[in-house]
Short mmCIF file of C-alpha atoms and ligand atoms in Angstrom, two decimals:
data_model
loop_
_atom_site.label_atom_id
_atom_site.label_comp_id
_atom_site.label_asym_id
_atom_site.label_seq_id
_atom_site.Cartn_x
_atom_site.Cartn_y
_atom_site.Cartn_z
CA UNK A 1 28.04 -14.12 47.28
CA UNK A 2 25.73 -15.85 49.84
CA UNK A 3 27.64 -18.02 52.31
CA UNK A 4 26.61 -21.72 51.94
CA UNK A 5 23.74 -22.69 54.25
CA UNK A 6 24.38 -25.23 57.00
CA UNK A 7 22.65 -27.87 54.78
CA UNK A 8 24.80 -26.84 51.76
CA UNK A 9 27.92 -27.15 53.92
CA UNK A 10 26.92 -30.64 54.97
CA UNK A 11 26.29 -31.56 51.35
CA UNK A 12 29.77 -30.26 50.46
CA UNK A 13 31.17 -32.57 53.24
CA UNK A 14 29.15 -35.55 51.98
CA UNK A 15 30.52 -35.05 48.46
CA UNK A 16 34.12 -34.65 49.57
CA UNK A 17 33.87 -37.79 51.70
CA UNK A 18 32.19 -39.65 48.84
CA UNK A 19 35.14 -38.82 46.65
CA UNK A 20 37.59 -40.02 49.25
CA UNK A 21 35.74 -43.25 49.98
CA UNK A 22 35.16 -43.97 46.30
CA UNK A 23 38.92 -43.66 45.66
CA UNK A 24 39.99 -45.66 48.72
CA UNK A 25 37.76 -48.45 47.40
CA UNK A 26 39.04 -47.96 43.77
CA UNK A 27 42.61 -48.26 45.06
CA UNK A 28 41.94 -51.35 47.05
CA UNK A 29 40.15 -53.05 44.10
CA UNK A 30 42.88 -51.94 41.71
CA UNK A 31 45.50 -53.61 43.94
CA UNK A 32 43.29 -56.69 44.22
CA UNK A 33 43.41 -56.91 40.45
CA UNK A 34 39.68 -56.21 39.89
CA UNK A 35 40.25 -52.74 38.15
CA UNK A 36 42.22 -52.49 35.00
CA UNK A 37 44.38 -49.80 33.45
CA UNK A 38 45.54 -47.17 35.90
CA UNK A 39 43.96 -45.28 38.71
CA UNK A 40 45.08 -41.69 39.72
CA UNK A 41 43.81 -40.65 43.10
CA UNK A 42 42.53 -37.20 43.90
CA UNK A 43 42.61 -37.80 47.70
CA UNK A 44 43.66 -34.61 49.56
CA UNK A 45 42.38 -32.35 46.75
CA UNK A 46 38.59 -32.89 47.28
CA UNK A 47 37.92 -29.27 48.29
CA UNK A 48 38.79 -28.00 44.90
CA UNK A 49 36.24 -30.01 42.88
CA UNK A 50 33.55 -29.61 45.42
CA UNK A 51 34.17 -25.94 46.10
CA UNK A 52 34.04 -25.13 42.36
CA UNK A 53 31.09 -27.35 41.42
CA UNK A 54 29.07 -26.05 44.34
CA UNK A 55 29.15 -22.68 42.55
CA UNK A 56 27.81 -24.04 39.25
CA UNK A 57 24.39 -24.70 37.83
CA UNK A 58 23.49 -28.12 36.57
CA UNK A 59 23.81 -27.15 32.98
CA UNK A 60 27.26 -25.51 33.37
CA UNK A 61 30.02 -27.66 31.83
CA UNK A 62 33.37 -28.95 33.15
CA UNK A 63 36.26 -30.83 31.77
CA UNK A 64 38.62 -32.99 33.81
CA UNK A 65 42.05 -34.50 33.67
CA UNK A 66 43.56 -37.97 34.23
CA UNK A 67 42.83 -37.40 37.97
CA UNK A 68 39.10 -37.08 37.36
CA UNK A 69 37.05 -39.03 39.83
CA UNK A 70 36.47 -36.04 42.11
CA UNK A 71 35.36 -33.82 39.32
CA UNK A 72 32.81 -36.42 38.10
CA UNK A 73 31.39 -36.96 41.62
CA UNK A 74 31.28 -33.23 42.44
CA UNK A 75 29.28 -32.61 39.18
CA UNK A 76 26.79 -35.30 40.21
CA UNK A 77 27.95 -38.42 38.38
CA UNK A 78 26.31 -41.74 39.19
CA UNK A 79 28.59 -43.88 41.45
CA UNK A 80 27.37 -47.17 40.02
CA UNK A 81 28.18 -46.30 36.46
CA UNK A 82 31.50 -44.78 37.49
CA UNK A 83 32.55 -47.90 39.35
CA UNK A 84 31.32 -50.15 36.48
CA UNK A 85 33.53 -48.10 34.21
CA UNK A 86 36.54 -48.59 36.43
CA UNK A 87 35.76 -52.26 36.57
CA UNK A 88 35.59 -52.27 32.66
CA UNK A 89 31.99 -53.32 32.51
CA UNK A 90 29.23 -52.77 30.00
CA UNK A 91 27.06 -50.62 32.35
CA UNK A 92 29.88 -48.21 32.91
CA UNK A 93 29.81 -44.66 31.60
CA UNK A 94 31.82 -45.59 28.43
CA UNK A 95 30.48 -49.18 28.24
CA UNK A 96 33.58 -50.31 30.01
CA UNK A 97 35.94 -49.31 27.22
CA UNK A 98 37.35 -46.12 28.70
CA UNK A 99 38.18 -46.83 32.30
CA UNK A 100 39.10 -44.34 35.05
CA UNK A 101 40.60 -41.72 32.81
CA UNK A 102 37.64 -41.36 30.37
CA UNK A 103 34.47 -40.86 32.26
CA UNK A 104 32.07 -38.53 30.66
CA UNK A 105 28.35 -37.70 31.25
CA UNK A 106 27.03 -34.96 29.07
CA UNK A 107 23.71 -34.99 30.81
CA UNK A 108 25.29 -33.52 33.96
CA UNK A 109 27.69 -31.20 32.07
CA UNK A 110 30.69 -33.48 32.60
CA UNK A 111 32.34 -33.33 29.16
CA UNK A 112 35.04 -35.93 30.06
CA UNK A 113 38.21 -36.77 31.80
CA UNK A 114 41.32 -36.84 29.62
CA UNK A 115 44.49 -38.85 29.62
CA UNK A 116 46.35 -36.16 27.60
CA UNK A 117 47.88 -33.63 29.93
CA UNK A 118 46.32 -30.19 29.05
CA UNK A 119 44.16 -31.97 26.45
CA UNK A 120 40.82 -30.84 28.05
CA UNK A 121 41.71 -27.19 28.28
CA UNK A 122 41.10 -26.29 24.67
CA UNK A 123 38.17 -28.67 24.24
CA UNK A 124 36.27 -27.01 27.17
CA UNK A 125 37.21 -23.54 25.84
CA UNK A 126 35.19 -24.66 22.82
CA UNK A 127 32.26 -25.28 25.21
CA UNK A 128 32.62 -21.83 26.52
CA UNK A 129 32.57 -20.42 22.95
CA UNK A 130 29.48 -22.46 22.29
CA UNK A 131 27.82 -21.07 25.42
CA UNK A 132 28.58 -17.58 24.12
CA UNK A 133 27.45 -18.17 20.53
CA UNK A 134 24.23 -19.65 21.77
CA UNK A 135 23.68 -16.65 24.00
CA UNK A 136 23.07 -19.03 26.88
CA UNK A 137 23.80 -18.40 30.48
CA UNK A 138 26.17 -21.36 30.80
CA UNK A 139 29.75 -21.21 32.00
CA UNK A 140 32.48 -23.79 31.24
CA UNK A 141 35.21 -24.88 33.62
CA UNK A 142 38.65 -26.39 32.95
CA UNK A 143 40.31 -28.24 35.70
CA UNK A 144 43.95 -28.99 35.15
CA UNK A 145 47.25 -29.39 36.98
CA UNK A 146 50.33 -27.23 37.48
CA UNK A 147 52.11 -29.42 34.91
CA UNK A 148 49.43 -28.79 32.36
CA UNK A 149 49.81 -25.05 32.87
CA UNK A 150 53.23 -25.30 31.13
CA UNK A 151 51.69 -26.78 27.98
CA UNK A 152 50.66 -24.89 24.85
CA UNK A 153 46.85 -25.44 25.05
CA UNK A 154 46.77 -23.57 28.37
CA UNK A 155 48.32 -20.41 26.89
CA UNK A 156 46.47 -20.59 23.57
CA UNK A 157 43.14 -21.15 25.31
CA UNK A 158 43.61 -18.35 27.88
CA UNK A 159 44.60 -15.96 25.22
CA UNK A 160 41.58 -16.54 22.98
CA UNK A 161 39.12 -16.78 25.99
CA UNK A 162 40.36 -13.44 27.31
CA UNK A 163 40.17 -11.91 23.77
CA UNK A 164 36.72 -13.11 23.15
CA UNK A 165 35.59 -12.76 26.80
CA UNK A 166 34.44 -16.30 26.97
CA UNK A 167 32.42 -17.41 30.03
CA UNK A 168 35.24 -19.61 31.43
CA UNK A 169 36.82 -20.65 34.67
CA UNK A 170 40.38 -21.98 34.43
CA UNK A 171 41.05 -23.87 37.67
CA UNK A 172 44.59 -24.95 38.22
CA UNK A 173 45.04 -27.60 40.89
CA UNK A 174 48.55 -26.90 41.96
CA UNK A 175 49.48 -29.94 43.96
CA UNK A 176 53.23 -29.03 43.81
CA UNK A 177 54.18 -32.03 41.68
CA UNK A 178 53.72 -33.14 38.12
CA UNK A 179 54.18 -36.89 38.13
CA UNK A 180 57.70 -37.18 39.56
CA UNK A 181 58.74 -33.58 38.84
CA UNK A 182 58.38 -30.92 41.45
CA UNK A 183 56.48 -27.88 40.15
CA UNK A 184 59.27 -25.69 41.39
CA UNK A 185 61.55 -27.23 38.73
CA UNK A 186 59.37 -26.30 35.80
CA UNK A 187 57.30 -23.25 36.66
CA UNK A 188 59.09 -20.06 35.61
CA UNK A 189 57.16 -18.23 38.32
CA UNK A 190 55.96 -20.18 41.37
CA UNK A 191 52.37 -18.90 41.07
CA UNK A 192 50.52 -20.19 38.06
CA UNK A 193 47.91 -17.41 38.77
CA UNK A 194 50.57 -14.74 37.89
CA UNK A 195 50.28 -15.89 34.21
CA UNK A 196 46.77 -14.37 34.08
CA UNK A 197 48.41 -10.90 33.81
CA UNK A 198 49.79 -11.87 30.41
CA UNK A 199 46.23 -12.20 29.16
CA UNK A 200 44.75 -9.27 31.11
CA UNK A 201 42.36 -11.41 33.18
CA UNK A 202 42.02 -11.86 36.91
CA UNK A 203 44.46 -14.48 38.49
CA UNK A 204 43.44 -15.53 41.92
CA UNK A 205 45.33 -17.71 44.38
CA UNK A 206 43.21 -19.73 46.75
CA UNK A 207 43.91 -22.11 49.63
CA UNK A 208 42.70 -25.29 47.80
CA UNK A 209 42.19 -27.19 51.05
CA UNK A 210 39.61 -24.68 52.21
CA UNK A 211 36.31 -25.56 50.41
CA UNK A 212 34.70 -22.21 51.34
CA UNK A 213 37.62 -20.21 49.99
CA UNK A 214 37.41 -22.23 46.67
CA UNK A 215 33.64 -21.75 46.59
CA UNK A 216 33.93 -18.06 47.07
CA UNK A 217 36.61 -17.56 44.31
CA UNK A 218 34.56 -19.76 42.01
CA UNK A 219 31.36 -17.89 42.74
CA UNK A 220 33.05 -14.59 41.91
CA UNK A 221 34.49 -15.91 38.73
CA UNK A 222 31.09 -17.47 37.72
CA UNK A 223 29.36 -14.03 38.24
CA UNK A 224 32.02 -12.34 36.15
CA UNK A 225 31.72 -15.01 33.34
CA UNK A 226 27.86 -14.80 33.33
CA UNK A 227 28.05 -11.00 33.25
CA UNK A 228 30.01 -11.29 29.95
CA UNK A 229 33.28 -10.04 31.46
CA UNK A 230 35.31 -13.09 30.46
CA UNK A 231 37.50 -15.79 32.07
CA UNK A 232 39.21 -16.00 35.39
CA UNK A 233 42.26 -18.12 36.34
CA UNK A 234 41.97 -19.64 39.77
CA UNK A 235 45.02 -21.37 41.19
CA UNK A 236 44.19 -23.72 44.06
CA UNK A 237 47.18 -24.60 46.29
CA UNK A 238 46.69 -28.12 47.36
CA UNK A 239 48.37 -31.50 47.56
CA UNK A 240 47.73 -35.13 46.54
CA UNK A 241 48.25 -37.56 49.36
CA UNK A 242 48.98 -40.60 47.18
CA UNK A 243 51.68 -41.27 44.57
CA UNK A 244 51.08 -40.01 41.07
CA UNK A 245 49.23 -43.31 40.27
CA UNK A 246 48.27 -46.36 42.22
CA UNK A 247 50.67 -48.55 40.26
CA UNK A 248 52.63 -50.70 42.73
CA UNK A 249 55.95 -49.76 41.15
CA UNK A 250 55.10 -46.10 40.89
CA UNK A 251 58.14 -44.01 41.98
CA UNK A 252 57.56 -41.17 44.47
CA UNK A 253 60.37 -38.72 45.29
CA UNK A 254 58.33 -36.43 47.40
CA UNK A 255 59.84 -35.77 50.80
CA UNK A 256 58.08 -37.65 53.70
CA UNK A 257 57.97 -34.41 55.75
CA UNK A 258 56.15 -32.61 52.94
CA UNK A 259 53.45 -35.32 52.68
CA UNK A 260 52.98 -35.32 56.38
CA UNK A 261 52.69 -31.53 56.60
CA UNK A 262 49.96 -31.58 53.93
CA UNK A 263 48.08 -34.51 55.39
CA UNK A 264 47.75 -32.32 58.54
CA UNK A 265 45.87 -29.85 56.33
CA UNK A 266 43.22 -32.44 55.44
CA UNK A 267 40.35 -30.49 53.73
CA UNK A 268 37.82 -32.97 55.08
CA UNK A 269 38.89 -32.94 58.67
CA UNK A 270 38.96 -29.08 58.41
CA UNK A 271 35.35 -29.02 57.22
CA UNK A 272 34.23 -31.51 59.83
CA UNK A 273 35.87 -29.38 62.54
CA UNK A 274 34.26 -26.31 61.25
CA UNK A 275 30.81 -27.94 61.24
CA UNK A 276 31.31 -29.36 64.66
CA UNK A 277 32.36 -25.90 65.94
CA UNK A 278 29.02 -24.47 64.90
CA UNK A 279 26.96 -24.92 68.03
CA UNK A 280 24.65 -27.87 67.68
CA UNK A 281 25.05 -28.21 63.93
CA UNK A 282 26.97 -31.37 63.58
CA UNK A 283 27.62 -34.20 66.10
CA UNK A 284 30.05 -37.09 66.03
CA UNK A 285 27.02 -39.35 65.61
CA UNK A 286 25.91 -37.45 62.52
CA UNK A 287 29.38 -37.67 60.93
CA UNK A 288 29.55 -41.36 61.59
CA UNK A 289 26.12 -41.90 60.11
CA UNK A 290 27.00 -39.88 57.08
CA UNK A 291 30.17 -41.86 56.55
CA UNK A 292 28.41 -45.15 57.04
CA UNK A 293 25.84 -44.13 54.43
CA UNK A 294 28.58 -43.16 51.98
CA UNK A 295 30.37 -46.51 52.52
CA UNK A 296 27.07 -48.29 51.85
CA UNK A 297 26.64 -46.46 48.53
CA UNK A 298 30.21 -47.29 47.54
CA UNK A 299 29.68 -50.99 48.39
CA UNK A 300 26.52 -50.87 46.29
CA UNK A 301 28.45 -49.44 43.40
CA UNK A 302 30.92 -52.36 43.55
CA UNK A 303 28.13 -54.86 43.65
CA UNK A 304 26.54 -53.12 40.55
CA UNK A 305 29.88 -53.16 38.76
CA UNK A 306 30.60 -56.75 39.44
CA UNK A 307 27.05 -57.79 38.28
CA UNK A 308 27.58 -56.12 34.95
CA UNK A 309 29.13 -58.13 32.06
CA UNK A 310 32.39 -57.28 30.32
CA UNK A 311 31.76 -55.73 26.89
CA UNK A 312 31.54 -58.19 24.05
CA UNK A 313 34.74 -58.36 21.91
CA UNK A 314 32.69 -57.68 18.78
CA UNK A 315 31.61 -54.33 20.31
CA UNK A 316 35.27 -53.15 20.44
CA UNK A 317 34.89 -50.90 17.40
CA UNK A 318 31.40 -49.49 18.25
CA UNK A 319 31.21 -45.75 19.10
CA UNK A 320 34.61 -44.90 17.53
CA UNK A 321 33.19 -42.73 14.80
CA UNK A 322 30.21 -40.48 14.66
CA UNK A 323 27.62 -41.40 11.98
C1 TPP B 1 50.67 -34.72 26.64
C2 TPP B 1 51.08 -35.61 27.76
N1 TPP B 1 52.32 -35.61 28.22
C3 TPP B 1 52.75 -36.47 29.21
C4 TPP B 1 51.86 -37.24 29.78
C5 TPP B 1 52.26 -38.16 30.98
N2 TPP B 1 51.75 -37.66 32.24
C6 TPP B 1 50.59 -38.08 32.73
S1 TPP B 1 50.09 -37.27 34.07
C7 TPP B 1 51.44 -36.27 34.02
C8 TPP B 1 51.69 -35.21 35.02
C9 TPP B 1 50.68 -34.17 35.00
O1 TPP B 1 50.90 -33.25 36.10
P1 TPP B 1 49.85 -32.12 36.38
O2 TPP B 1 49.30 -31.56 35.15
O3 TPP B 1 50.48 -31.24 37.42
O4 TPP B 1 48.61 -32.88 37.08
P2 TPP B 1 48.64 -33.82 38.45
O5 TPP B 1 49.09 -35.20 37.98
O6 TPP B 1 49.55 -33.19 39.36
O7 TPP B 1 47.18 -33.76 38.94
C10 TPP B 1 52.27 -36.59 32.88
C11 TPP B 1 53.50 -35.99 32.59
C12 TPP B 1 50.57 -37.31 29.33
N3 TPP B 1 49.59 -38.13 29.90
N4 TPP B 1 50.17 -36.45 28.34
#
């Protein structure tokens, strides 16, 4: 697996920081009453989406969860259309009728976020089956949480994907909590990756705050999938910095010390430090300029969203059924 070039490493940083800035803004605008529904932030977990998607081709397909902004951005989604969707506007990805949890863009291989916990796992396994039946080179990736790994679709999908050697990556984002429930209270074994043994496939544990470690594990799994050897389960140990959702009354029983410990393992600061430690590769000024550019693109996405109209009430039933 070739190590990412310095340019590729910088692009990884740019994408991770874009995810963070996008969500900081989405959170602010949600609290200001401009964004409707609910917003689940991925902040703190950016290295997972970016490390995995950096190992994929443009036509590879992914599916996301309720915490999906990071996966969309890492797969190359358009920020304007994403923000317009969060704002509930006509120019959003789902014409403003889906919101934060339902962003999809088939053109970039983003098959959709999903408000149903574990709901995406079997859908994207179907995409893996399609890739195999079409004898294409594509792989399909399922992102899901530790909570979702306790649900039926996880086990059913891994079983059939292993049996049929589907070109799949199952990427568990173990952020130690499932809404208000600590993972330790519901996982029979503390490592989700250990479950891979039950299906005879590799189960890999990765530091999910190290984008290069994630990239390496994903690259190995992609090579295995493309070679027809079947799926891999990758468990990324990571942490979400925010409450389960941005709702003002959202309870949060996580210990303060745990949150602080994980915030010190910031995947973005870690990558910045790595780049800066490479002699002459990345200066403070370059980092500031990159961040300023990102903030500008986020601001532009908000301007775009606000300029877009709300969908007409009579369009409410459009697109519900296929012709
Ligand atoms: C089938 C189903 N059950 C319950 C819920 C309510 N719910 C939304 S998110 C969530 C926790 C999911 O935890 P996890 O899979 O670990 O993902 P994380 O939020 O940690 O990223 C729950 C229980 C739901 N959306 N769908």
